[in-house]
PDB file of C-alpha atoms in Angstrom:
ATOM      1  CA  UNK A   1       0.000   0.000   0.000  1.00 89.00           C
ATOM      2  CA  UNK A   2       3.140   2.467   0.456  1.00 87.00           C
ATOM      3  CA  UNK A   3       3.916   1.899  -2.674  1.00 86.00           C
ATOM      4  CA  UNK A   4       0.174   3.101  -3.922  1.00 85.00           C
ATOM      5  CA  UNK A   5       0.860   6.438  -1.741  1.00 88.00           C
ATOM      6  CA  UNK A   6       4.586   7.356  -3.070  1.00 85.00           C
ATOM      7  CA  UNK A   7       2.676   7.482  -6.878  1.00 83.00           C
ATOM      8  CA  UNK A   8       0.222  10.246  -5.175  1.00 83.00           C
ATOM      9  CA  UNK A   9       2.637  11.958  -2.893  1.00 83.00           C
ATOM     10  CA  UNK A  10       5.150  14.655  -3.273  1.00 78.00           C
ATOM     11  CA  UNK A  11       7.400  13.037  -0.702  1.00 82.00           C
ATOM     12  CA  UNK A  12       8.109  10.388   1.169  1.00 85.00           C
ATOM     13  CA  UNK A  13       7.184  12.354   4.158  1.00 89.00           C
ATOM     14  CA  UNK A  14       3.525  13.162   2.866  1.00 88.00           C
ATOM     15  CA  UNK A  15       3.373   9.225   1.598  1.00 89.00           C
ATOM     16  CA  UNK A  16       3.547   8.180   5.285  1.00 93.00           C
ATOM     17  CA  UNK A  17       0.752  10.570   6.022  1.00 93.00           C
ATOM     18  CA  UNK A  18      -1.444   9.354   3.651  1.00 92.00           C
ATOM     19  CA  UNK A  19      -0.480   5.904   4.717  1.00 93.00           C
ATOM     20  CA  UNK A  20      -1.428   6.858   8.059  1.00 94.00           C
ATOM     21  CA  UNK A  21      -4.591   8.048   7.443  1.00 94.00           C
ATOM     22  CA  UNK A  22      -5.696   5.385   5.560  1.00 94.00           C
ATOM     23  CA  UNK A  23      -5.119   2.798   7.858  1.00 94.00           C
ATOM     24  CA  UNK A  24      -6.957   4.913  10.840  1.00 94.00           C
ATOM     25  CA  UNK A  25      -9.852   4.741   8.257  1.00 94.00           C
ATOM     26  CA  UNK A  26      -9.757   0.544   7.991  1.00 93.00           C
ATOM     27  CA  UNK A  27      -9.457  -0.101  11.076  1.00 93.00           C
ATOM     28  CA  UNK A  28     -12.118   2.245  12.324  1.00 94.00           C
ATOM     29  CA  UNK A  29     -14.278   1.131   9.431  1.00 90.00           C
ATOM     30  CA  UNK A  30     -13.592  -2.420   9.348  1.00 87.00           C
ATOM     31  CA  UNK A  31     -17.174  -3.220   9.807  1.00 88.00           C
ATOM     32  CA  UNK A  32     -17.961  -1.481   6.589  1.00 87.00           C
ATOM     33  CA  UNK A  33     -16.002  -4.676   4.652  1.00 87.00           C
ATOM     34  CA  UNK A  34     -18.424  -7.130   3.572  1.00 86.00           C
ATOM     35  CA  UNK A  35     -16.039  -9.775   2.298  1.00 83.00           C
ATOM     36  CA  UNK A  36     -17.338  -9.580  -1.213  1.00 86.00           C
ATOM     37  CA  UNK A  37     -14.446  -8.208  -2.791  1.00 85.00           C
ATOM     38  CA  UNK A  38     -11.151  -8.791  -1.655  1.00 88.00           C
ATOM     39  CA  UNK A  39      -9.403  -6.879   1.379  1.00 89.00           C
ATOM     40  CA  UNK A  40      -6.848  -5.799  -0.760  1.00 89.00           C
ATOM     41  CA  UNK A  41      -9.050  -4.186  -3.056  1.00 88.00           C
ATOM     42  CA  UNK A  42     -11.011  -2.462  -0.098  1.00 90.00           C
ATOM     43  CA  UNK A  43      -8.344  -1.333   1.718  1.00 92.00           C
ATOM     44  CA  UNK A  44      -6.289   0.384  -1.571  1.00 90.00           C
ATOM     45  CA  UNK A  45      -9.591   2.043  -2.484  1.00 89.00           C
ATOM     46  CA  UNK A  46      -9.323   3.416   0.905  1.00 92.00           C
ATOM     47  CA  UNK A  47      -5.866   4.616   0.037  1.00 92.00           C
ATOM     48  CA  UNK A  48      -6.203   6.292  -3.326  1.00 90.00           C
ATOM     49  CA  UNK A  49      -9.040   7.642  -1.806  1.00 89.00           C
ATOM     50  CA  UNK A  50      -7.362   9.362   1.060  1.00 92.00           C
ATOM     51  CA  UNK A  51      -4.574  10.718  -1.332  1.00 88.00           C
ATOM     52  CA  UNK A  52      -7.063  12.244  -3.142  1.00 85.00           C
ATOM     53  CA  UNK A  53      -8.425  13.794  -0.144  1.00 86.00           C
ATOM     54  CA  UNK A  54      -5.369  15.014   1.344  1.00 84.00           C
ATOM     55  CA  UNK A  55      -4.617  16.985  -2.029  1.00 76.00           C
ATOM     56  CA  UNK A  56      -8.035  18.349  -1.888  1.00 75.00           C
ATOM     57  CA  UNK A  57      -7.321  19.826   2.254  1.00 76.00           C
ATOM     58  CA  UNK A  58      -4.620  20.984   1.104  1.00 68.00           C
ATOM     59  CA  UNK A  59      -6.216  22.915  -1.358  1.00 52.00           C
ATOM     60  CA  UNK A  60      -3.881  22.572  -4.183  1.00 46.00           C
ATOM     61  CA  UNK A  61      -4.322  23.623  -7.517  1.00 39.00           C
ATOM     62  CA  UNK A  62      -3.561  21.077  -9.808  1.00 38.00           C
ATOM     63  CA  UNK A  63      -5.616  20.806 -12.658  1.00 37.00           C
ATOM     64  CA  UNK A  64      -5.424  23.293 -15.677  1.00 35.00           C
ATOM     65  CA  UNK A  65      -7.785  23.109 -18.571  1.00 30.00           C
ATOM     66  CA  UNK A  66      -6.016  22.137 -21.781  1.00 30.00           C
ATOM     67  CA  UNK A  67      -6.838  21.207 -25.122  1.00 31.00           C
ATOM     68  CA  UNK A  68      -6.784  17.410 -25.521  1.00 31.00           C
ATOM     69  CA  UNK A  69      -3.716  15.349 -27.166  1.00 29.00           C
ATOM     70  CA  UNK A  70      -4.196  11.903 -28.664  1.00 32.00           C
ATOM     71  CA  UNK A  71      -1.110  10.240 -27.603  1.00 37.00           C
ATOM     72  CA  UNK A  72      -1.032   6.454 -27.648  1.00 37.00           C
ATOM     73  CA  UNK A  73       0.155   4.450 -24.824  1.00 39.00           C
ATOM     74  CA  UNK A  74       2.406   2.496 -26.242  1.00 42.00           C
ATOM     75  CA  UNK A  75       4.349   5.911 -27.437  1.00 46.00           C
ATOM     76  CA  UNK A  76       4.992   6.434 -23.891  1.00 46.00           C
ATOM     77  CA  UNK A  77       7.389   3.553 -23.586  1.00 46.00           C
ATOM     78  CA  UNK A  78       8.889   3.736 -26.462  1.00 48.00           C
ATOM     79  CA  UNK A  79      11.831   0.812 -26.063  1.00 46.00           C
ATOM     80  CA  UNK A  80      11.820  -2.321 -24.264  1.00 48.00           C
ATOM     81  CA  UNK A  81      15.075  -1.376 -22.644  1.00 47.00           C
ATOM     82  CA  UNK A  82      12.892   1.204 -20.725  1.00 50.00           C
ATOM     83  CA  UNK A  83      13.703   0.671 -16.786  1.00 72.00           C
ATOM     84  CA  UNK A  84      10.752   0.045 -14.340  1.00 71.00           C
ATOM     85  CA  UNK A  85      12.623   2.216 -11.955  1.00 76.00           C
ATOM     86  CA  UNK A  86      13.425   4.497 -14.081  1.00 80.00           C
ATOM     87  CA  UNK A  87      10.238   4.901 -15.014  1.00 80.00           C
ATOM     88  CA  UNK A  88       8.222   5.206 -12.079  1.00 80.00           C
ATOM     89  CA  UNK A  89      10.952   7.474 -10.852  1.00 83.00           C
ATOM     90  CA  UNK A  90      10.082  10.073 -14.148  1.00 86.00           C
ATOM     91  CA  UNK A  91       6.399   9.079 -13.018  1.00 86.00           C
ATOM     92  CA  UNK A  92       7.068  10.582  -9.543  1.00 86.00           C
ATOM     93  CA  UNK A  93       8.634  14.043 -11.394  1.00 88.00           C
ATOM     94  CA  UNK A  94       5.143  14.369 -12.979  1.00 89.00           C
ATOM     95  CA  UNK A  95       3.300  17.810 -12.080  1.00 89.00           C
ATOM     96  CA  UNK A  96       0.856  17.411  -9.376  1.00 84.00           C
ATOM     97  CA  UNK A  97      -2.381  17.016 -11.655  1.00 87.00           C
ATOM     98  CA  UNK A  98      -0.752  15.011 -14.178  1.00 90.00           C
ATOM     99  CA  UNK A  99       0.432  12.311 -11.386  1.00 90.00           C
ATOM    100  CA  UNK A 100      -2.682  12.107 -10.153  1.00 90.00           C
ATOM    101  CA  UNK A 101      -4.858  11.529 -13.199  1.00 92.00           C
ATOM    102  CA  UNK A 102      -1.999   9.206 -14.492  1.00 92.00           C
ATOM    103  CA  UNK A 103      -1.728   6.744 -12.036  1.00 89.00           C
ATOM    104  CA  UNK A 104      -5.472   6.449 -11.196  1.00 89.00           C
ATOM    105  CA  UNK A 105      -5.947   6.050 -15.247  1.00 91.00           C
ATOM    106  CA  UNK A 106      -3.348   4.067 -16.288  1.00 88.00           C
ATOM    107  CA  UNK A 107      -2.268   1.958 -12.758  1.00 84.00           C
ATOM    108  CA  UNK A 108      -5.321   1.812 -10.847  1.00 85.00           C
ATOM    109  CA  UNK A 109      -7.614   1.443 -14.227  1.00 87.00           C
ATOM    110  CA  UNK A 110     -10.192   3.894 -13.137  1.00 89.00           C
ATOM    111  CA  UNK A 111     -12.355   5.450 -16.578  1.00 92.00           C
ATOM    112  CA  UNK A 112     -11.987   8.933 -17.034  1.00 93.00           C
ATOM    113  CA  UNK A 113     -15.600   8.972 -15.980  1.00 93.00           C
ATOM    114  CA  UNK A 114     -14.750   7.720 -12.201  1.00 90.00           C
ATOM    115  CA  UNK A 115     -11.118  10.313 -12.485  1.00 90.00           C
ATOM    116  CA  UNK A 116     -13.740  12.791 -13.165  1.00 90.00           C
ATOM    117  CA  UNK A 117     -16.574  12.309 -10.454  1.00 88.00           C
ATOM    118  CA  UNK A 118     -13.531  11.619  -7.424  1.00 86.00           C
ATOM    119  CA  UNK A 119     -11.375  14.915  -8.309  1.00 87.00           C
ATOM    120  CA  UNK A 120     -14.889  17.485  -9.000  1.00 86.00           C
ATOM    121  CA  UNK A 121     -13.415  17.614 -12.787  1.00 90.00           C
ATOM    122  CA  UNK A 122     -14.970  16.866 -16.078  1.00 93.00           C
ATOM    123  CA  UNK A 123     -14.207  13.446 -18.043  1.00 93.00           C
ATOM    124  CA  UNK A 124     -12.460  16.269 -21.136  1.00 94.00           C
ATOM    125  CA  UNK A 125     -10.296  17.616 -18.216  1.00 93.00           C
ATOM    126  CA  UNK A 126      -9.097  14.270 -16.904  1.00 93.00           C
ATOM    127  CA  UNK A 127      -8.631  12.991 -20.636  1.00 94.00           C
ATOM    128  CA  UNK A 128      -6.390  16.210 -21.197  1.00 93.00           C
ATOM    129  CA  UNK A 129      -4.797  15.698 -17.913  1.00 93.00           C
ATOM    130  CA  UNK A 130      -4.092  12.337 -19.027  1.00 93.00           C
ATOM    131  CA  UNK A 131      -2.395  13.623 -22.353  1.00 93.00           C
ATOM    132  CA  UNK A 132      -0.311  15.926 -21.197  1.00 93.00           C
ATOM    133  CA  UNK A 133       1.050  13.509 -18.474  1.00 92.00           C
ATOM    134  CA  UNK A 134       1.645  11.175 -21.619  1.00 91.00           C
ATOM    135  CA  UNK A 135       3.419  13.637 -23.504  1.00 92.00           C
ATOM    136  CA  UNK A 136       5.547  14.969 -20.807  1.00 92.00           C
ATOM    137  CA  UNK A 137       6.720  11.677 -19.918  1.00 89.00           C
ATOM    138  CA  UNK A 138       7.372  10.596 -23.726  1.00 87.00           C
ATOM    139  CA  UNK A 139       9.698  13.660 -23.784  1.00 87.00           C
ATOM    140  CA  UNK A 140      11.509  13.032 -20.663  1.00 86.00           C
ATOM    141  CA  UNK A 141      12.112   9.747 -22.054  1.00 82.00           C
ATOM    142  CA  UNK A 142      13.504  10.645 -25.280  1.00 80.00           C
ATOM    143  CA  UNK A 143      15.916  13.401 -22.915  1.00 80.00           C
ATOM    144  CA  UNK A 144      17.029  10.889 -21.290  1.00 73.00           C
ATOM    145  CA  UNK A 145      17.477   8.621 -23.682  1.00 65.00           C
ATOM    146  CA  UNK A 146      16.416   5.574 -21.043  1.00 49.00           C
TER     147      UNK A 146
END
């Protein structure tokens, strides 16, 4: 689960906070499990939703409306030879709103119709969010040269 919270937080710092928070939440609202789903699942719900709730107390403002970019994902790797470390490290340099729509889209497999209703943003704002976190990424890679 502290791996789920490093992909929403700044630092490591405000990972362990979020961390924290969310495991107040399951074990004060254990009861609310119903055994249907897994735990897993339950509990790292609970955690991307507490990231996404810290960002909004601390009343950060990290979504900008842009025009929307096509941009395929498999342009975003670009080689085989492409790092998992390195990657998730560029993934981590992502602005603020990009992150966020990024790793609920493309790691936790939310639709931009979910992204939308849990960040109070429209399904054209996550897409674009989405795009731009695409292309910035493709260009850090080909900087890079990973």
């Amino acid at each position: 689960m502290y791996a789920v919270c490093l992909r929403y937080a700044h630092t490591s710092l405000e990972a362990d906070d979020i961390l924290q928070n969310s495991f107040v939440k399951v074990f004060t609202k254990h009861y609310l499990y119903d055994g249907k789903g897994s735990l897993e699942g339950w509990i790292k719900r609970i955690v991307v939703n507490t990231a996404i709730e810290t960002h909004r107390k601390n009343k950060r403002s990290y979504m900008e409306n842009i025009d929307d970019i096509q941009l395929s994902v498999s342009s975003l790797v670009g080689t085989e030879q492409t790092g998992y470390q390195e990657l998730l490290a560029l993934i981590q340099q992502l602005p603020l709103g990009y992150k966020t729509v990024f790793n609920l889209y493309a790691i936790e497999g939310y639709s931009h119709k979910e992204i939308a209703e849990m960040l109070s943003i429209s399904e054209g704002n996550s897409k674009s969010q989405l795009s731009r976190a695409r292309q910035w990424l493709q260009n850090k890679l080909v900087k890079t040269a990973i």
